[in-house]
Amino acid sequence: MNRTILHILILGLLTTSFQIKNEKISRLNEPTISTEIYEVIPRVIDFKDTLHCDTLLEYLSVNQIPVMYSRKILTGVCIDGKCRLVNIELYWNITGRYMGFKLPEGEFLSKTEHVQFNSNEYNRLHQLLADPFSTLANYSIKELIPEKDSTKTEVDAISTATIAAVLDYIVTGAVYTTYTLWHVVYGQTKHEIEKITSERLTSGIILELLNSKNQNDQIWTLNHISEKVEISNDLQKKLLEFISSNDIYLVERALNAMKPNSLTSEFQIDMVNILDSSGFLQKRLIIQKLKDVPELDKYVMKKLSGELNNLNGALVKMTLDMFHSHKIEDETVAENVAVLLSNENRYIANQAFKYLDSKDLLNKKTFKSVEKYKKNNF
Amino acid sequence: MKFSRRDVIKKSLIATAGSALISPFTKNAKGSEVKKSRNVFHLQREIPISEKYDIVVAGGGPAGAAAAVCAARLGARVLLIEATGCLGGMGTSGLVTAFDPMANGKELLVGGFMQEILFDMYDRGFLGPTEKPEVFTKAYHHWTKFNVEGYKLLLDEKVVEAGVEVRFFTKVIDAEARKEDGHVEGIIINNIEGYKFIPAKTFIDCTGDAVLADLCGADCREAGRDTPNIMPATLTSYFANIDFKTAVGVGTEHPILLKAIEDGHFTQTDRHLPGLSQVGNSIGYLNGGHVFNLNALRCESLTNGMMLGRRIAKQYLSFYKKYVPGFENVEHACTASVMGVRESRRIVGEYELNFDDFKSKREFPDQIGIFNKSVDIHAYNDSLEEFNRFKKEYNETARLKQGEYFGIPYSILVPKGWKNLWVAGRCNSSDLKVHGSIRVQPAASMMGQAAGTAAVQSINSGQPACDINTEALIITLRNVGAILPQKRLSKKMTKV
């Protein structure tokens, strides 16, 4: 497509994209990366569906950073044996997250008996399409649409019962339209967009996405940070912010995104300082992550060994396992572990014994503590 | 093996001996006196006594494994006995290799040991190939599929690491208990070594069938005896060689099932097919084919049910092969070694969690878990009316909305009046409807962790199970990651 024509198209888009105009019906959220769109590039994709349009439009910023994608959808919706085409443009964020829809001028969506959607129903459709966990994923259209059956056989009855199960996930009277559009939104187009974006992720784009307020985008980004991406200082700070958050899943994903080689001493210290204010699962994940670092920082080692007496059984075990995997031979650590030999929790005491028993060299005091434990317990 | 007198307990075992006429007295091979009468067989045996444990957990399913590991991590000396050769219960021996919904569309509700298992299984690659954390930690009514061997290995590691003593192929066959005091002295187990008496300070029944509670004389309700119906069981199967790229998803095969029923493919018109879920690249687990009216507390019924279950599984195999795309080359890998029992015996607890609590999303000061799963009482028979009753209840009338949850109080784990006995898992104290929601693996695990933790607290503080300080219990559970968002705590458990 000629670039001049495209720029004209963009101009039109910019004036209409983020507002609802009288003549056009649209519901469109802001993209995660909120920047001016400079250029729209058509990408022809071999979609394996029957939606009549294989062109995916990519919206780029002046810096050639993708901002969002759209695809024109033209598909038949048949209700009561009468069919009409649904003509709609669907929009996705660069993470493949649904952003919204826009109908061409004069177009509308309709329900059974071809009654037009009202404004609330467009809002509801927009809300339903934004739900990636919709139960619509679990049903075939055959189950949702009662088959024409004048004898009122079981099939009809079951379809009716099934529809009851999805009432919260459809626009009433527009089962087929909601179902079809939801499956388009979460179908191949989404996956193609994710593929394109994941191949282009840079430290800068990653940071922009992580700074967004949308947790789905944050999680998507954390899941797509590849080994090739250089972790900048700002990105590292952002990851630490997530690791110290209250959302355990965000914590887990942020830790998972950190590759062992990027866990510098400075980062390890920052992580271990989070422990003071974190809950059990967070502590567990952080200690587990420290097991993977190439070399355990000395401060981290000392701080953790000093904390052993305040940890519960599961965390003591994890910490000692972590020390063991790093082949820690440190007198102070051993002394701190030896304190646990007299812990009233026999599990903790036993873990301490196993750890110390695996050491070749212990100082006199620690050795005596181990011998005393042996005498009392074996 | 020799035992001193102090190590041996004399125990009379009484068993019904059918109607055969037998002489009143005889001696067994070991010389013990045996008294026989027309209908009752009196057996006197000297049974070796094991050393005393802090806690004995009967049953190594999701509740038992959680109870044992969590108690051991708190320093208790724990013996875990399990009737089969692996831990995991329904999730392993029962081949029900999907965790029921653990999130409510907004957030993960399951914390503590169950969450640890979930994330460990994900990290180790033991979840189904299509499972993603963003889904299983958030989605509403999502079943998290897993690999059965991975789960077995992980649980083995957890118990060994925690120092739990495990005995496989071991059953609890009797108990020495005083109902009037609400106290259990010890239990008798049986395995390849014979009988053994196990004394302990506390006991946790995670048998699923409240076997230990019943043997102790705790009050229980039995499905079919104290209720009009028994929820059907399912003998789960593993199918292999499935082409999941072309196969239809779980639930979407329903219209095809109806066609097959119309064609007369099945011997029963069972319209409820929970479905076939992907647990490996080409392996699926079939939760399908109900065995109606099976009484899991009657051995003959259970035996006949296993045989029928295997025949039904073959019908589903041919159904999938013939009717369902992607299953053209499917092979039957195996059926489960234990029946997928949904309902058998429930204890009468200090409190009975009821449907009003569920509907009102009640928050309890002593809640030890929160949950969202629909009431899932499968059709009692293969009629259309029953199927529609199930669908309506499951999808509409007994379903909480996205973002909602109800509380599971501690007091449903304590048989009424008992001081050192807890029950966790399927046999908890709940009414029929709520039982239909919390009878499943993730809820069982939360109950198990709570029971194990309570038992340790009881040992350390001297507080009896039926009057434990629940405020302290909840704080301990929160400290090990349990998700317990109640704003108000109480030292006393919920009784009303």
XYZ file of N, CA and C in Angstrom, chain A residues 44-242:
597
model
N 0.350 -9.134 5.755
C -0.515 -10.206 5.258
C -0.111 -11.503 5.959
N -1.055 -12.074 6.656
C -0.801 -13.293 7.435
C -1.678 -14.403 6.864
N -1.124 -15.579 6.798
C -1.926 -16.702 6.295
C -2.784 -17.248 7.447
N -3.852 -16.511 7.731
C -4.742 -16.965 8.801
C -5.512 -18.194 8.332
N -5.613 -19.160 9.214
C -6.299 -20.401 8.820
C -7.778 -20.345 9.226
N -8.356 -19.161 9.100
C -9.759 -19.074 9.465
C -10.582 -18.614 8.261
N -11.840 -18.345 8.473
C -12.723 -17.992 7.345
C -13.261 -16.578 7.518
N -12.379 -15.692 7.962
C -12.848 -14.339 8.280
C -12.641 -13.348 7.134
N -12.320 -13.844 5.971
C -12.274 -13.064 4.728
C -11.160 -12.047 4.619
N -10.471 -11.735 5.667
C -9.428 -10.716 5.556
C -8.158 -11.203 6.225
N -7.104 -11.353 5.419
C -5.846 -11.875 5.952
C -4.856 -10.765 6.309
N -5.355 -9.525 6.327
C -4.444 -8.416 6.604
C -4.540 -7.983 8.062
N -3.377 -7.950 8.678
C -3.300 -7.468 10.053
C -2.644 -6.099 9.981
N -3.312 -5.085 10.509
C -2.731 -3.740 10.463
C -1.915 -3.494 11.728
N -0.681 -3.060 11.494
C 0.217 -2.788 12.618
C 0.397 -1.281 12.753
N 0.128 -0.745 13.929
C 0.205 0.697 14.162
C 1.510 1.002 14.877
N 2.330 1.846 14.207
C 3.670 2.115 14.750
C 3.807 3.555 15.217
N 4.655 3.739 16.214
C 4.971 5.095 16.673
C 6.039 5.672 15.748
N 6.376 6.902 15.992
C 7.393 7.541 15.161
C 8.735 6.809 15.297
N 8.945 6.174 16.453
C 10.190 5.411 16.659
C 10.078 3.979 16.153
N 9.041 3.733 15.382
C 8.815 2.393 14.818
C 8.516 1.339 15.887
N 8.018 1.795 17.028
C 7.611 0.842 18.073
C 6.141 0.502 17.859
N 5.812 -0.800 17.788
C 4.407 -1.156 17.594
C 3.545 -0.703 18.774
N 2.391 -0.182 18.467
C 1.503 0.348 19.506
C 0.261 -0.533 19.646
N -0.264 -0.955 18.489
C -1.445 -1.822 18.535
C -1.656 -2.475 17.164
N -2.643 -3.349 17.104
C -2.950 -4.048 15.861
C -4.464 -4.058 15.651
N -4.868 -4.172 14.399
C -6.311 -4.356 14.156
C -6.507 -5.295 12.973
N -7.684 -5.877 12.942
C -8.034 -6.741 11.818
C -9.502 -6.548 11.514
N -9.780 -6.450 10.215
C -11.171 -6.302 9.777
C -11.792 -7.699 9.741
N -12.937 -7.810 10.338
C -13.604 -9.116 10.411
C -14.901 -9.044 9.622
N -15.055 -9.993 8.744
C -16.292 -10.088 7.967
C -16.730 -11.545 8.038
N -17.761 -11.782 8.823
C -18.181 -13.170 8.994
C -19.701 -13.251 9.107
N -20.230 -14.347 8.672
C -21.682 -14.518 8.701
C -22.158 -14.954 10.075
N -23.263 -14.380 10.501
C -23.900 -14.818 11.740
C -25.323 -15.203 11.401
N -25.661 -16.447 11.664
C -26.985 -16.928 11.289
C -27.821 -17.180 12.532
N -28.980 -16.583 12.557
C -29.910 -16.793 13.669
C -31.265 -17.129 13.071
N -31.855 -18.157 13.586
C -33.178 -18.586 13.106
C -33.182 -18.798 11.582
N -32.122 -19.247 11.052
C -32.066 -19.516 9.623
C -31.856 -18.276 8.771
N -31.900 -17.084 9.371
C -31.645 -15.859 8.606
C -30.217 -15.415 8.906
N -29.502 -15.042 7.846
C -28.099 -14.688 8.051
C -27.826 -13.242 7.663
N -26.871 -12.669 8.360
C -26.347 -11.378 7.928
C -24.861 -11.331 8.261
N -24.178 -10.453 7.559
C -22.745 -10.372 7.789
C -22.449 -9.456 8.967
N -21.492 -9.882 9.767
C -20.998 -8.983 10.808
C -19.731 -8.348 10.255
N -19.742 -7.044 10.207
C -18.618 -6.300 9.657
C -18.050 -5.440 10.782
N -16.891 -5.806 11.251
C -16.365 -5.158 12.459
C -14.839 -5.142 12.413
N -14.257 -4.145 13.014
C -12.789 -4.128 13.144
C -12.457 -4.402 14.599
N -11.586 -5.376 14.817
C -11.177 -5.693 16.185
C -9.765 -5.167 16.427
N -9.518 -4.713 17.656
C -8.223 -4.126 17.996
C -7.571 -4.894 19.141
N -6.266 -5.060 19.007
C -5.485 -5.727 20.050
C -4.300 -4.843 20.457
N -3.958 -4.966 21.694
C -2.753 -4.372 22.222
C -1.545 -5.151 21.660
N -0.343 -4.671 21.849
C 0.800 -5.414 21.301
C 1.074 -6.716 22.051
N 0.483 -6.876 23.214
C 0.654 -8.155 23.932
C -0.434 -9.154 23.538
N -1.244 -8.764 22.566
C -2.322 -9.655 22.132
C -3.578 -9.500 22.972
N -3.545 -8.532 23.892
C -4.727 -8.303 24.735
C -5.780 -7.522 23.964
N -7.020 -7.933 24.125
C -8.121 -7.264 23.437
C -8.200 -5.794 23.855
N -8.347 -4.917 22.849
C -8.461 -3.477 23.144
C -9.845 -2.930 22.860
N -10.482 -3.468 21.825
C -11.800 -2.934 21.507
C -12.238 -3.254 20.088
N -13.329 -2.615 19.702
C -13.849 -2.830 18.343
C -14.364 -1.522 17.781
N -14.512 -1.517 16.486
C -15.063 -0.347 15.801
C -15.898 -0.856 14.635
N -17.074 -0.306 14.485
C -17.921 -0.700 13.357
C -17.825 0.356 12.266
N -17.791 -0.064 11.008
C -17.775 0.922 9.927
C -19.050 1.775 9.968
N -18.972 2.933 9.381
C -20.104 3.860 9.386
C -21.374 3.166 8.894
N -22.431 3.304 9.627
C -23.719 2.730 9.219
C -23.918 1.285 9.647
N -22.826 0.632 10.064
C -22.941 -0.781 10.485
C -23.440 -0.864 11.926
N -24.059 -1.962 12.231
C -24.510 -2.184 13.607
C -24.491 -3.683 13.887
N -24.531 -4.038 15.149
C -24.657 -5.449 15.514
C -26.113 -5.694 15.902
N -26.562 -6.945 15.675
C -27.966 -7.212 15.988
C -28.121 -8.511 16.757
N -29.319 -8.615 17.366
C -29.637 -9.796 18.177
C -30.644 -10.650 17.415
N -31.277 -11.575 18.100
C -32.334 -12.365 17.465
C -33.428 -11.431 16.958
N -34.101 -11.836 15.916
C -35.119 -10.999 15.262
C -34.475 -9.730 14.674
N -33.155 -9.722 14.611
C -32.405 -8.609 14.024
C -32.654 -7.265 14.691
N -32.913 -7.346 15.977
C -33.031 -6.102 16.759
C -31.623 -5.571 16.990
N -31.435 -4.277 16.754
C -30.098 -3.699 16.881
C -29.647 -3.645 18.338
N -28.350 -3.801 18.534
C -27.769 -3.627 19.876
C -28.044 -2.192 20.339
N -28.317 -2.040 21.624
C -28.345 -0.675 22.153
C -26.984 -0.366 22.782
N -26.838 0.844 23.266
C -25.543 1.283 23.762
C -25.020 0.395 24.905
N -25.938 0.038 25.816
C -25.517 -0.817 26.940
C -25.027 -2.176 26.459
N -25.657 -2.667 25.400
C -25.251 -3.979 24.881
C -23.882 -3.905 24.197
N -23.585 -2.776 23.575
C -22.223 -2.619 23.034
C -21.209 -2.583 24.180
N -21.589 -1.896 25.252
C -20.685 -1.844 26.418
C -20.459 -3.247 26.980
N -21.567 -4.000 27.050
C -21.465 -5.355 27.615
C -20.598 -6.248 26.728
N -20.802 -6.120 25.418
C -19.989 -6.927 24.494
C -18.501 -6.603 24.696
N -18.220 -5.327 24.817
C -16.838 -4.875 25.006
C -16.248 -5.492 26.277
N -17.057 -5.499 27.317
C -16.613 -6.061 28.601
C -16.404 -7.576 28.483
N -17.320 -8.244 27.793
C -17.230 -9.717 27.659
C -16.032 -10.132 26.816
N -15.763 -9.360 25.779
C -14.636 -9.704 24.910
C -13.297 -9.481 25.624
N -13.325 -8.665 26.651
C -12.077 -8.398 27.386
C -11.753 -9.479 28.409
N -12.621 -10.468 28.540
C -12.402 -11.509 29.554
C -11.707 -12.730 28.943
N -10.403 -12.871 29.159
C -9.701 -14.010 28.540
C -10.095 -15.358 29.142
N -10.716 -15.311 30.326
C -11.074 -16.571 30.989
C -12.546 -16.921 30.799
N -13.181 -16.314 29.837
C -14.608 -16.574 29.621
C -14.861 -18.067 29.439
N -15.960 -18.497 29.971
C -16.316 -19.910 29.843
C -16.676 -20.270 28.394
N -16.817 -19.264 27.547
C -17.117 -19.546 26.135
C -16.022 -20.409 25.506
N -14.840 -20.349 26.095
C -13.728 -21.160 25.583
C -14.049 -22.646 25.659
N -14.928 -23.002 26.573
C -15.169 -24.423 26.840
C -16.336 -25.016 26.071
N -16.988 -24.219 25.263
C -18.192 -24.732 24.585
C -18.057 -24.662 23.073
N -18.741 -25.597 22.424
C -18.848 -25.518 20.974
C -20.127 -24.751 20.667
N -20.159 -24.149 19.508
C -21.335 -23.350 19.162
C -22.580 -24.233 19.080
N -22.380 -25.491 18.720
C -23.518 -26.409 18.639
C -24.209 -26.550 19.991
N -23.395 -26.461 21.048
C -23.973 -26.601 22.386
C -24.749 -25.366 22.797
N -24.346 -24.234 22.256
C -24.955 -22.980 22.708
C -26.215 -22.609 21.938
N -26.252 -22.973 20.683
C -27.409 -22.601 19.863
C -28.382 -23.771 19.822
N -29.581 -23.608 20.364
C -30.550 -24.703 20.299
C -30.854 -25.056 18.846
N -30.719 -26.328 18.541
C -31.024 -26.730 17.160
C -32.519 -26.651 16.939
N -32.895 -26.346 15.710
C -34.333 -26.290 15.401
C -34.878 -27.705 15.535
N -35.819 -27.858 16.419
C -36.326 -29.206 16.663
C -37.773 -29.126 17.137
N -38.662 -29.341 16.228
C -40.078 -29.157 16.534
C -40.590 -30.197 17.537
N -39.869 -31.314 17.654
C -40.366 -32.369 18.551
C -39.918 -32.143 19.994
N -39.144 -31.068 20.214
C -38.634 -30.755 21.564
C -37.919 -31.958 22.182
N -36.964 -32.467 21.464
C -36.236 -33.626 21.983
C -35.198 -33.178 23.000
N -34.438 -34.139 23.477
C -33.466 -33.862 24.530
C -32.413 -32.837 24.114
N -32.070 -32.843 22.846
C -31.010 -31.958 22.384
C -31.389 -30.511 22.678
N -32.611 -30.176 22.406
C -33.086 -28.826 22.679
C -32.977 -28.508 24.166
N -33.456 -29.459 24.940
C -33.447 -29.244 26.385
C -32.022 -29.034 26.896
N -31.106 -29.800 26.386
C -29.727 -29.700 26.860
C -29.097 -28.388 26.415
N -29.380 -28.005 25.184
C -28.810 -26.744 24.726
C -29.307 -25.603 25.597
N -30.573 -25.666 25.961
C -31.127 -24.617 26.810
C -30.416 -24.603 28.157
N -30.207 -25.807 28.688
C -29.521 -25.890 29.982
C -28.104 -25.361 29.865
N -27.453 -25.667 28.764
C -26.075 -25.215 28.586
C -26.021 -23.700 28.474
N -26.983 -23.142 27.759
C -26.987 -21.688 27.605
C -27.057 -21.021 28.972
N -27.803 -21.647 29.871
C -27.891 -21.092 31.223
C -26.502 -20.961 31.833
N -25.627 -21.892 31.473
C -24.277 -21.881 32.034
C -23.450 -20.710 31.524
N -23.819 -20.174 30.378
C -22.991 -19.109 29.809
C -23.703 -17.755 29.807
N -24.816 -17.687 30.507
C -25.585 -16.430 30.512
C -24.734 -15.233 30.933
N -23.820 -15.483 31.859
C -22.973 -14.378 32.339
C -21.915 -13.969 31.315
N -21.828 -14.717 30.243
C -20.730 -14.480 29.287
C -21.208 -14.084 27.898
N -22.503 -13.842 27.748
C -23.022 -13.482 26.428
C -23.923 -12.255 26.519
N -24.039 -11.575 25.391
C -25.046 -10.521 25.298
C -26.355 -11.243 25.018
N -27.343 -11.022 25.849
C -28.600 -11.746 25.708
C -29.172 -11.552 24.298
N -29.496 -12.676 23.698
C -30.060 -12.636 22.348
C -28.994 -12.580 21.268
N -27.745 -12.589 21.673
C -26.673 -12.521 20.663
C -25.593 -13.546 21.009
N -26.029 -14.779 21.224
C -25.098 -15.831 21.610
C -24.051 -16.029 20.523
N -24.535 -16.165 19.291
C -23.617 -16.480 18.200
C -22.606 -15.348 17.991
N -23.107 -14.126 17.994
C -22.217 -12.978 17.769
C -21.156 -12.901 18.866
N -21.591 -13.026 20.127
C -20.629 -12.953 21.235
C -19.626 -14.097 21.132
N -20.170 -15.292 20.899
C -19.309 -16.475 20.827
C -18.271 -16.314 19.707
N -18.747 -15.935 18.520
C -17.860 -15.841 17.358
C -16.774 -14.800 17.596
N -17.202 -13.630 18.059
C -16.213 -12.561 18.247
C -15.221 -12.913 19.357
N -15.696 -13.547 20.428
C -14.771 -13.923 21.507
C -13.710 -14.884 20.969
N -14.148 -15.833 20.159
C -13.187 -16.812 19.630
C -12.237 -16.181 18.613
N -12.691 -15.127 17.911
C -11.773 -14.422 17.012
C -10.739 -13.666 17.855
N -11.231 -12.995 18.888
C -10.334 -12.195 19.734
C -9.226 -13.059 20.330
N -9.582 -14.278 20.751
C -8.595 -15.138 21.422
C -8.069 -16.250 20.519
N -8.227 -16.065 19.232
C -7.795 -17.079 18.278
C -6.437 -16.787 17.670
N -6.287 -17.148 16.421
C -4.975 -17.089 15.768
C -4.412 -15.666 15.682
N -5.294 -14.695 15.492
C -4.812 -13.319 15.361
C -4.013 -12.915 16.603
N -4.579 -13.212 17.740
C -3.901 -12.890 19.017
C -2.511 -13.544 19.065
N -2.473 -14.817 18.659
C -1.200 -15.531 18.746
C -0.164 -14.960 17.776
N -0.642 -14.546 16.605
C 0.285 -13.936 15.636
C 0.861 -12.636 16.203
N -0.001 -11.848 16.827
C 0.456 -10.578 17.406
C 1.491 -10.840 18.495
N 1.202 -11.815 19.324
C 2.143 -12.147 20.411
C 3.499 -12.555 19.841
N 3.427 -13.311 18.752
C 4.666 -13.780 18.119
C 5.487 -12.590 17.598
N 4.790 -11.688 16.907
C 5.487 -10.525 16.349
C 6.133 -9.715 17.475
N 5.367 -9.435 18.509
C 5.885 -8.592 19.596
C 7.032 -9.271 20.328
N 6.871 -10.568 20.610
C 7.930 -11.226 21.390
C 9.250 -11.236 20.636
N 9.188 -11.231 19.301
C 10.434 -11.195 18.529
C 11.088 -9.812 18.555
N 10.298 -8.796 18.906
C 10.831 -7.428 18.861
C 11.069 -6.803 20.222
N 10.889 -7.593 21.260
C 10.993 -7.008 22.607
C 12.403 -6.499 22.898
N 12.480 -5.255 23.310
C 13.756 -4.687 23.756
C 13.600 -4.296 25.219
N 14.716 -3.954 25.842
C 14.671 -3.544 27.236
C 13.707 -2.369 27.418
N 13.710 -1.458 26.435
C 12.856 -0.267 26.506
C 11.374 -0.618 26.438
N 11.019 -1.463 25.465
C 9.595 -1.838 25.324
C 9.149 -2.611 26.565
N 10.043 -3.486 27.010
C 9.708 -4.283 28.200
C 9.391 -3.358 29.376
N 10.232 -2.362 29.562
C 10.040 -1.441 30.681
C 8.723 -0.681 30.534
N 8.437 -0.272 29.321
C 7.164 0.444 29.096
C 5.981 -0.435 29.452
N 6.044 -1.682 29.029
C 4.925 -2.600 29.308
C 4.822 -2.894 30.801
N 5.982 -3.067 31.441
C 5.950 -3.355 32.880
C 5.475 -2.154 33.686
N 5.707 -0.953 33.149
C 5.256 0.255 33.841
C 3.766 0.511 33.657
N 3.142 -0.274 32.797
C 1.704 -0.063 32.562
C 0.937 -0.487 33.812
N -0.296 -0.086 33.868
C -1.098 -0.418 35.051
C -1.806 -1.781 34.874
N -1.703 -2.319 33.662
C -2.456 -3.540 33.391
C -1.645 -4.782 33.757
N -2.175 -5.567 34.699
C -1.388 -6.711 35.165
C -1.253 -7.789 34.097
N -2.259 -7.931 33.227
C -2.146 -8.938 32.165
C -0.961 -8.618 31.247
N -0.782 -7.331 30.953
C 0.358 -6.936 30.121
C 1.672 -7.165 30.862
N 1.653 -6.874 32.141
C 2.871 -7.075 32.941
C 3.269 -8.554 32.945
N 2.277 -9.401 33.198
C 2.562 -10.840 33.250
C 3.013 -11.342 31.883
N 2.316 -10.885 30.848
C 2.686 -11.313 29.495
C 4.160 -10.952 29.245
N 4.523 -9.760 29.611
C 5.890 -9.291 29.361
C 6.901 -10.116 30.156
N 6.597 -10.336 31.413
C 7.511 -11.141 32.244
C 7.700 -12.533 31.646
N 6.640 -13.041 31.069
C 6.720 -14.380 30.459
C 7.511 -14.387 29.162
N 7.756 -13.221 28.596
C 8.405 -13.182 27.285
C 9.774 -12.518 27.291
N 10.339 -12.323 28.474
C 11.698 -11.762 28.511
C 12.678 -12.885 28.186
N 13.333 -12.763 27.069
C 14.240 -13.849 26.665
C 15.635 -13.593 27.219
N 16.463 -14.611 27.123
C 17.842 -14.513 27.622
C 18.618 -13.409 26.889
N 18.188 -13.136 25.652
C 18.933 -12.167 24.832
C 18.761 -10.732 25.328
N 17.665 -10.493 26.037
C 17.386 -9.119 26.471
C 18.349 -8.705 27.581
N 18.947 -7.543 27.390
C 19.859 -7.035 28.416
C 19.034 -6.389 29.527
N 19.332 -6.775 30.766
C 18.567 -6.218 31.890
C 19.208 -4.893 32.305
N 18.569 -3.802 31.956
C 19.097 -2.483 32.319
C 18.854 -2.225 33.810
N 19.476 -1.155 34.337
C 19.276 -0.822 35.754
C 17.821 -0.516 36.057
N 17.194 0.209 35.131
C 15.785 0.567 35.352
C 14.911 -0.677 35.346
N 15.225 -1.585 34.445
C 14.437 -2.823 34.364
C 14.635 -3.642 35.636
N 15.867 -3.669 36.097
C 16.169 -4.398 37.336
C 15.370 -3.822 38.508
N 15.315 -2.492 38.582
C 14.556 -1.836 39.658
C 13.089 -2.229 39.577
N 12.592 -2.270 38.356
C 11.174 -2.599 38.156
C 10.897 -4.037 38.609
N 11.809 -4.928 38.252
C 11.630 -6.329 38.642
C 11.639 -6.470 40.167
N 12.527 -5.720 40.819
C 12.563 -5.756 42.286
C 11.270 -5.246 42.894
N 10.711 -4.245 42.236
C 9.433 -3.705 42.704
C 8.361 -4.806 42.662
N 8.370 -5.571 41.591
C 7.399 -6.674 41.475
C 7.679 -7.760 42.523
